[in-house]
Amino acid sequence: MEFQIEYRTQTTVQLDLEKSLKIFEQNQKSNRRYLKIMRIFQDPSQPLDREFQKLFNGFYRVRRGTDWQEACYHIMEMHRTDPSVTFPQLLNELTYHTGKVDFSFATKILHTINPRMPIYDSIIATNLALWNNYDGSVDQKMCRAIVIYDQLQQAYRQLQTMPEMLQCVDAFRRRFPDFSNISTLKKIDFLLWSNREETENE
């Protein structure tokens, strides 16, 4: 299935629905961590304690050191009930506290705060032809990340209005009813993230 979208120039997004559903099913045990992460985070009575951090680190493959993690979870706690926080604001805070321009992790933090904001990683970049160049100064990296994230948002806005993509979302919902309450954007994210080759469970 192909989807024609425009956010820079016209781009063709190719989605093999059956392959995506199969790979998602293979990794469903891991993906259920997402549901638990969001359930805990959206309940202010639940602390973002070590149990939560282990879940987040495992699902998003956090390999950063203790100082980085402390900064990350401090920012998440600070904006926990602030869905209006923007990507540039969050990226700037994360960079200021860690000294690293962690584009992908900034989007994962933002999505946890606001599930209607998309996540950027290498698999999504490949599917949407939104590759990042990690060279340059901190300011250059931050500016580039902000531009690419804006393009990512444009791409998802278009995909969420396409009848063919919504049919794929409906197929996902019917196959995995436990995930039916997640945002449409996240369903598309799961479909695109699973739209890849894989030989073993993650």
PDB file of C-alpha atoms in Angstrom:
ATOM      1  CA  MET A   1       0.000   0.000   0.000  1.00  0.00           C
ATOM      2  CA  GLU A   2       1.348   3.422  -0.961  1.00  0.00           C
ATOM      3  CA  PHE A   3       0.579   6.858   0.477  1.00  0.00           C
ATOM      4  CA  GLN A   4       1.562  10.081  -1.273  1.00  0.00           C
ATOM      5  CA  ILE A   5       2.343  12.833   1.222  1.00  0.00           C
ATOM      6  CA  GLU A   6       3.946  16.267   0.902  1.00  0.00           C
ATOM      7  CA  TYR A   7       5.965  17.998   3.609  1.00  0.00           C
ATOM      8  CA  ARG A   8       9.055  18.989   1.612  1.00  0.00           C
ATOM      9  CA  THR A   9       8.544  17.426  -1.777  1.00  0.00           C
ATOM     10  CA  GLN A  10       6.154  14.628  -2.625  1.00  0.00           C
ATOM     11  CA  THR A  11       7.146  11.460  -0.814  1.00  0.00           C
ATOM     12  CA  THR A  12       5.827   7.941  -1.242  1.00  0.00           C
ATOM     13  CA  VAL A  13       5.282   6.010   1.980  1.00  0.00           C
ATOM     14  CA  GLN A  14       5.057   2.274   1.388  1.00  0.00           C
ATOM     15  CA  LEU A  15       3.369   0.190   4.056  1.00  0.00           C
ATOM     16  CA  ASP A  16       3.138  -3.586   3.961  1.00  0.00           C
ATOM     17  CA  LEU A  17       0.173  -3.957   6.299  1.00  0.00           C
ATOM     18  CA  GLU A  18       0.332  -7.706   6.833  1.00  0.00           C
ATOM     19  CA  LYS A  19       4.066  -7.602   7.530  1.00  0.00           C
ATOM     20  CA  SER A  20       3.597  -4.744   9.990  1.00  0.00           C
ATOM     21  CA  LEU A  21       0.827  -6.556  11.825  1.00  0.00           C
ATOM     22  CA  LYS A  22       2.886  -9.742  11.973  1.00  0.00           C
ATOM     23  CA  ILE A  23       6.005  -8.006  13.322  1.00  0.00           C
ATOM     24  CA  PHE A  24       3.958  -6.041  15.844  1.00  0.00           C
ATOM     25  CA  GLU A  25       2.411  -9.309  17.025  1.00  0.00           C
ATOM     26  CA  GLN A  26       5.861 -10.869  17.395  1.00  0.00           C
ATOM     27  CA  ASN A  27       6.842  -7.965  19.651  1.00  0.00           C
ATOM     28  CA  GLN A  28       3.516  -7.517  21.402  1.00  0.00           C
ATOM     29  CA  LYS A  29       4.934  -8.508  24.798  1.00  0.00           C
ATOM     30  CA  SER A  30       7.512  -5.725  24.532  1.00  0.00           C
ATOM     31  CA  ASN A  31       4.994  -3.258  23.120  1.00  0.00           C
ATOM     32  CA  ARG A  32       2.689  -3.809  26.083  1.00  0.00           C
ATOM     33  CA  ARG A  33       5.309  -1.954  28.087  1.00  0.00           C
ATOM     34  CA  TYR A  34       4.178   1.133  26.202  1.00  0.00           C
ATOM     35  CA  LEU A  35       0.675   0.761  27.639  1.00  0.00           C
ATOM     36  CA  LYS A  36       2.074   0.439  31.152  1.00  0.00           C
ATOM     37  CA  ILE A  37       4.412   3.425  30.700  1.00  0.00           C
ATOM     38  CA  MET A  38       1.522   5.616  29.561  1.00  0.00           C
ATOM     39  CA  ARG A  39      -0.829   4.333  32.262  1.00  0.00           C
ATOM     40  CA  ILE A  40       1.654   5.163  35.013  1.00  0.00           C
ATOM     41  CA  PHE A  41       2.685   8.509  33.554  1.00  0.00           C
ATOM     42  CA  GLN A  42      -0.895   9.709  33.077  1.00  0.00           C
ATOM     43  CA  ASP A  43      -1.758   8.951  36.711  1.00  0.00           C
ATOM     44  CA  PRO A  44      -0.264  11.764  38.831  1.00  0.00           C
ATOM     45  CA  SER A  45      -0.589   9.610  41.942  1.00  0.00           C
ATOM     46  CA  GLN A  46       1.952   7.172  40.502  1.00  0.00           C
ATOM     47  CA  PRO A  47       5.613   8.142  41.072  1.00  0.00           C
ATOM     48  CA  LEU A  48       8.128   8.135  38.244  1.00  0.00           C
ATOM     49  CA  ASP A  49      10.221   5.840  40.391  1.00  0.00           C
ATOM     50  CA  ARG A  50      12.870   3.297  39.516  1.00  0.00           C
ATOM     51  CA  GLU A  51      10.231   0.817  38.330  1.00  0.00           C
ATOM     52  CA  PHE A  52       8.873   3.346  35.849  1.00  0.00           C
ATOM     53  CA  GLN A  53      12.372   4.324  34.767  1.00  0.00           C
ATOM     54  CA  LYS A  54      13.292   0.684  34.105  1.00  0.00           C
ATOM     55  CA  LEU A  55      10.175   0.331  31.966  1.00  0.00           C
ATOM     56  CA  PHE A  56      10.959   3.500  30.012  1.00  0.00           C
ATOM     57  CA  ASN A  57      14.653   2.624  29.659  1.00  0.00           C
ATOM     58  CA  GLY A  58      13.846  -0.870  28.457  1.00  0.00           C
ATOM     59  CA  PHE A  59      11.138   0.060  25.973  1.00  0.00           C
ATOM     60  CA  TYR A  60      13.021   3.021  24.493  1.00  0.00           C
ATOM     61  CA  ARG A  61      16.462   1.439  24.848  1.00  0.00           C
ATOM     62  CA  VAL A  62      17.963   4.176  26.991  1.00  0.00           C
ATOM     63  CA  ARG A  63      21.715   3.621  27.238  1.00  0.00           C
ATOM     64  CA  ARG A  64      22.663   6.973  28.753  1.00  0.00           C
ATOM     65  CA  GLY A  65      24.424   7.394  32.093  1.00  0.00           C
ATOM     66  CA  THR A  66      23.002   8.279  35.491  1.00  0.00           C
ATOM     67  CA  ASP A  67      23.388  12.062  35.114  1.00  0.00           C
ATOM     68  CA  TRP A  68      21.557  12.049  31.764  1.00  0.00           C
ATOM     69  CA  GLN A  69      18.763   9.907  33.185  1.00  0.00           C
ATOM     70  CA  GLU A  70      18.343  12.155  36.216  1.00  0.00           C
ATOM     71  CA  ALA A  71      17.976  15.170  33.919  1.00  0.00           C
ATOM     72  CA  CYS A  72      15.577  13.293  31.642  1.00  0.00           C
ATOM     73  CA  TYR A  73      13.233  12.180  34.410  1.00  0.00           C
ATOM     74  CA  HIS A  74      13.373  15.573  36.110  1.00  0.00           C
ATOM     75  CA  ILE A  75      12.168  17.184  32.870  1.00  0.00           C
ATOM     76  CA  MET A  76       9.439  14.565  32.479  1.00  0.00           C
ATOM     77  CA  GLU A  77       8.231  15.157  36.037  1.00  0.00           C
ATOM     78  CA  MET A  78       8.319  18.922  35.587  1.00  0.00           C
ATOM     79  CA  HIS A  79       6.113  18.762  32.460  1.00  0.00           C
ATOM     80  CA  ARG A  80       4.038  15.770  33.505  1.00  0.00           C
ATOM     81  CA  THR A  81       0.766  17.695  33.460  1.00  0.00           C
ATOM     82  CA  ASP A  82       1.818  20.192  30.796  1.00  0.00           C
ATOM     83  CA  PRO A  83       0.660  18.868  27.387  1.00  0.00           C
ATOM     84  CA  SER A  84       1.222  22.333  25.898  1.00  0.00           C
ATOM     85  CA  VAL A  85       5.011  21.960  26.130  1.00  0.00           C
ATOM     86  CA  THR A  86       6.557  22.271  22.664  1.00  0.00           C
ATOM     87  CA  PHE A  87       9.263  20.268  20.992  1.00  0.00           C
ATOM     88  CA  PRO A  88      11.722  23.216  20.742  1.00  0.00           C
ATOM     89  CA  GLN A  89      11.196  23.954  24.446  1.00  0.00           C
ATOM     90  CA  LEU A  90      11.749  20.356  25.478  1.00  0.00           C
ATOM     91  CA  LEU A  91      14.766  19.894  23.195  1.00  0.00           C
ATOM     92  CA  ASN A  92      16.306  23.071  24.565  1.00  0.00           C
ATOM     93  CA  GLU A  93      15.803  21.946  28.184  1.00  0.00           C
ATOM     94  CA  LEU A  94      17.206  18.471  27.544  1.00  0.00           C
ATOM     95  CA  THR A  95      20.221  19.887  25.711  1.00  0.00           C
ATOM     96  CA  TYR A  96      20.836  22.471  28.427  1.00  0.00           C
ATOM     97  CA  HIS A  97      20.803  19.878  31.217  1.00  0.00           C
ATOM     98  CA  THR A  98      22.709  17.109  29.420  1.00  0.00           C
ATOM     99  CA  GLY A  99      24.938  18.911  26.913  1.00  0.00           C
ATOM    100  CA  LYS A 100      23.691  16.527  24.196  1.00  0.00           C
ATOM    101  CA  VAL A 101      21.255  17.169  21.348  1.00  0.00           C
ATOM    102  CA  ASP A 102      19.179  14.008  21.797  1.00  0.00           C
ATOM    103  CA  PHE A 103      16.629  14.547  19.038  1.00  0.00           C
ATOM    104  CA  SER A 104      15.071  11.089  19.232  1.00  0.00           C
ATOM    105  CA  PHE A 105      14.871  10.947  23.022  1.00  0.00           C
ATOM    106  CA  ALA A 106      13.382  14.440  23.164  1.00  0.00           C
ATOM    107  CA  THR A 107      10.536  13.213  20.933  1.00  0.00           C
ATOM    108  CA  LYS A 108      10.029  10.144  23.132  1.00  0.00           C
ATOM    109  CA  ILE A 109       9.770  12.321  26.236  1.00  0.00           C
ATOM    110  CA  LEU A 110       7.395  14.682  24.430  1.00  0.00           C
ATOM    111  CA  HIS A 111       5.191  11.815  23.240  1.00  0.00           C
ATOM    112  CA  THR A 112       4.987  10.453  26.787  1.00  0.00           C
ATOM    113  CA  ILE A 113       3.772  13.875  27.951  1.00  0.00           C
ATOM    114  CA  ASN A 114       1.449  14.321  24.953  1.00  0.00           C
ATOM    115  CA  PRO A 115       0.573  11.087  23.081  1.00  0.00           C
ATOM    116  CA  ARG A 116      -0.569  13.068  20.046  1.00  0.00           C
ATOM    117  CA  MET A 117       2.980  14.196  19.329  1.00  0.00           C
ATOM    118  CA  PRO A 118       5.038  11.874  17.095  1.00  0.00           C
ATOM    119  CA  ILE A 119       8.254  10.019  17.871  1.00  0.00           C
ATOM    120  CA  TYR A 120      11.340  10.242  15.667  1.00  0.00           C
ATOM    121  CA  ASP A 121      13.763   7.351  15.356  1.00  0.00           C
ATOM    122  CA  SER A 122      15.776   5.665  12.614  1.00  0.00           C
ATOM    123  CA  ILE A 123      12.947   3.340  11.533  1.00  0.00           C
ATOM    124  CA  ILE A 124      10.412   6.153  11.236  1.00  0.00           C
ATOM    125  CA  ALA A 125      13.041   8.250   9.453  1.00  0.00           C
ATOM    126  CA  THR A 126      13.521   5.486   6.885  1.00  0.00           C
ATOM    127  CA  ASN A 127       9.795   4.964   6.329  1.00  0.00           C
ATOM    128  CA  LEU A 128       9.117   8.697   5.926  1.00  0.00           C
ATOM    129  CA  ALA A 129      12.400   9.667   4.205  1.00  0.00           C
ATOM    130  CA  LEU A 130      13.252  12.101   7.020  1.00  0.00           C
ATOM    131  CA  TRP A 131      16.886  11.302   7.674  1.00  0.00           C
ATOM    132  CA  ASN A 132      18.880  13.520   9.999  1.00  0.00           C
ATOM    133  CA  ASN A 133      22.433  14.749   9.564  1.00  0.00           C
ATOM    134  CA  TYR A 134      24.076  14.686  12.977  1.00  0.00           C
ATOM    135  CA  ASP A 135      27.092  16.815  12.001  1.00  0.00           C
ATOM    136  CA  GLY A 136      27.634  20.414  13.061  1.00  0.00           C
ATOM    137  CA  SER A 137      27.511  22.536  16.184  1.00  0.00           C
ATOM    138  CA  VAL A 138      24.961  22.205  18.963  1.00  0.00           C
ATOM    139  CA  ASP A 139      22.962  25.127  17.523  1.00  0.00           C
ATOM    140  CA  GLN A 140      23.014  23.613  14.038  1.00  0.00           C
ATOM    141  CA  LYS A 141      21.884  20.225  15.355  1.00  0.00           C
ATOM    142  CA  MET A 142      19.059  21.810  17.327  1.00  0.00           C
ATOM    143  CA  CYS A 143      17.858  23.899  14.375  1.00  0.00           C
ATOM    144  CA  ARG A 144      17.946  20.856  12.094  1.00  0.00           C
ATOM    145  CA  ALA A 145      16.035  18.760  14.623  1.00  0.00           C
ATOM    146  CA  ILE A 146      13.310  21.406  14.917  1.00  0.00           C
ATOM    147  CA  VAL A 147      12.904  21.571  11.120  1.00  0.00           C
ATOM    148  CA  ILE A 148      12.742  17.782  10.757  1.00  0.00           C
ATOM    149  CA  TYR A 149      10.287  17.461  13.626  1.00  0.00           C
ATOM    150  CA  ASP A 150       8.023  20.008  11.982  1.00  0.00           C
ATOM    151  CA  GLN A 151       8.149  17.928   8.794  1.00  0.00           C
ATOM    152  CA  LEU A 152       7.388  14.796  10.831  1.00  0.00           C
ATOM    153  CA  GLN A 153       4.301  16.456  12.289  1.00  0.00           C
ATOM    154  CA  GLN A 154       3.183  17.483   8.805  1.00  0.00           C
ATOM    155  CA  ALA A 155       3.596  13.912   7.578  1.00  0.00           C
ATOM    156  CA  TYR A 156       1.489  12.487  10.420  1.00  0.00           C
ATOM    157  CA  ARG A 157      -1.208  15.119   9.961  1.00  0.00           C
ATOM    158  CA  GLN A 158      -1.585  14.014   6.353  1.00  0.00           C
ATOM    159  CA  LEU A 159      -1.461  10.296   7.118  1.00  0.00           C
ATOM    160  CA  GLN A 160      -4.207  10.657   9.741  1.00  0.00           C
ATOM    161  CA  THR A 161      -6.607  12.034   7.101  1.00  0.00           C
ATOM    162  CA  MET A 162      -6.039   9.367   4.425  1.00  0.00           C
ATOM    163  CA  PRO A 163      -8.863   6.801   4.118  1.00  0.00           C
ATOM    164  CA  GLU A 164      -6.425   4.031   3.164  1.00  0.00           C
ATOM    165  CA  MET A 165      -4.271   4.673   6.224  1.00  0.00           C
ATOM    166  CA  LEU A 166      -7.339   4.829   8.448  1.00  0.00           C
ATOM    167  CA  GLN A 167      -8.324   1.416   7.080  1.00  0.00           C
ATOM    168  CA  CYS A 168      -4.888   0.153   8.172  1.00  0.00           C
ATOM    169  CA  VAL A 169      -5.449   1.713  11.592  1.00  0.00           C
ATOM    170  CA  ASP A 170      -8.802  -0.057  11.814  1.00  0.00           C
ATOM    171  CA  ALA A 171      -7.150  -3.379  10.906  1.00  0.00           C
ATOM    172  CA  PHE A 172      -4.598  -2.764  13.657  1.00  0.00           C
ATOM    173  CA  ARG A 173      -7.353  -1.955  16.154  1.00  0.00           C
ATOM    174  CA  ARG A 174      -9.295  -5.108  15.312  1.00  0.00           C
ATOM    175  CA  ARG A 175      -6.191  -7.322  15.485  1.00  0.00           C
ATOM    176  CA  PHE A 176      -4.981  -5.802  18.769  1.00  0.00           C
ATOM    177  CA  PRO A 177      -8.007  -4.665  20.794  1.00  0.00           C
ATOM    178  CA  ASP A 178      -5.860  -4.079  23.901  1.00  0.00           C
ATOM    179  CA  PHE A 179      -4.264  -1.179  21.997  1.00  0.00           C
ATOM    180  CA  SER A 180      -7.538   0.308  20.730  1.00  0.00           C
ATOM    181  CA  ASN A 181      -7.463   3.241  23.175  1.00  0.00           C
ATOM    182  CA  ILE A 182      -4.082   4.616  22.120  1.00  0.00           C
ATOM    183  CA  SER A 183      -4.059   7.662  19.854  1.00  0.00           C
ATOM    184  CA  THR A 184      -4.518   7.277  16.093  1.00  0.00           C
ATOM    185  CA  LEU A 185      -1.092   8.816  15.683  1.00  0.00           C
ATOM    186  CA  LYS A 186       0.461   6.119  17.877  1.00  0.00           C
ATOM    187  CA  LYS A 187      -1.329   3.371  15.963  1.00  0.00           C
ATOM    188  CA  ILE A 188       0.205   4.733  12.749  1.00  0.00           C
ATOM    189  CA  ASP A 189       3.563   4.979  14.513  1.00  0.00           C
ATOM    190  CA  PHE A 190       3.349   1.307  15.533  1.00  0.00           C
ATOM    191  CA  LEU A 191       2.428   0.322  11.956  1.00  0.00           C
ATOM    192  CA  LEU A 192       5.330   2.284  10.466  1.00  0.00           C
ATOM    193  CA  TRP A 193       7.778   1.122  13.144  1.00  0.00           C
ATOM    194  CA  SER A 194       6.790  -2.490  12.424  1.00  0.00           C
ATOM    195  CA  ASN A 195       7.145  -1.911   8.673  1.00  0.00           C
ATOM    196  CA  ARG A 196      10.647  -3.376   8.549  1.00  0.00           C
ATOM    197  CA  GLU A 197      12.556  -6.611   8.274  1.00  0.00           C
ATOM    198  CA  GLU A 198      13.014  -8.634  11.431  1.00  0.00           C
ATOM    199  CA  THR A 199      14.278 -12.134  12.119  1.00  0.00           C
ATOM    200  CA  GLU A 200      13.718 -12.491  15.844  1.00  0.00           C
ATOM    201  CA  ASN A 201      11.720 -11.022  18.702  1.00  0.00           C
ATOM    202  CA  GLU A 202      13.104  -7.934  20.343  1.00  0.00           C
TER     203      GLU A 202
END
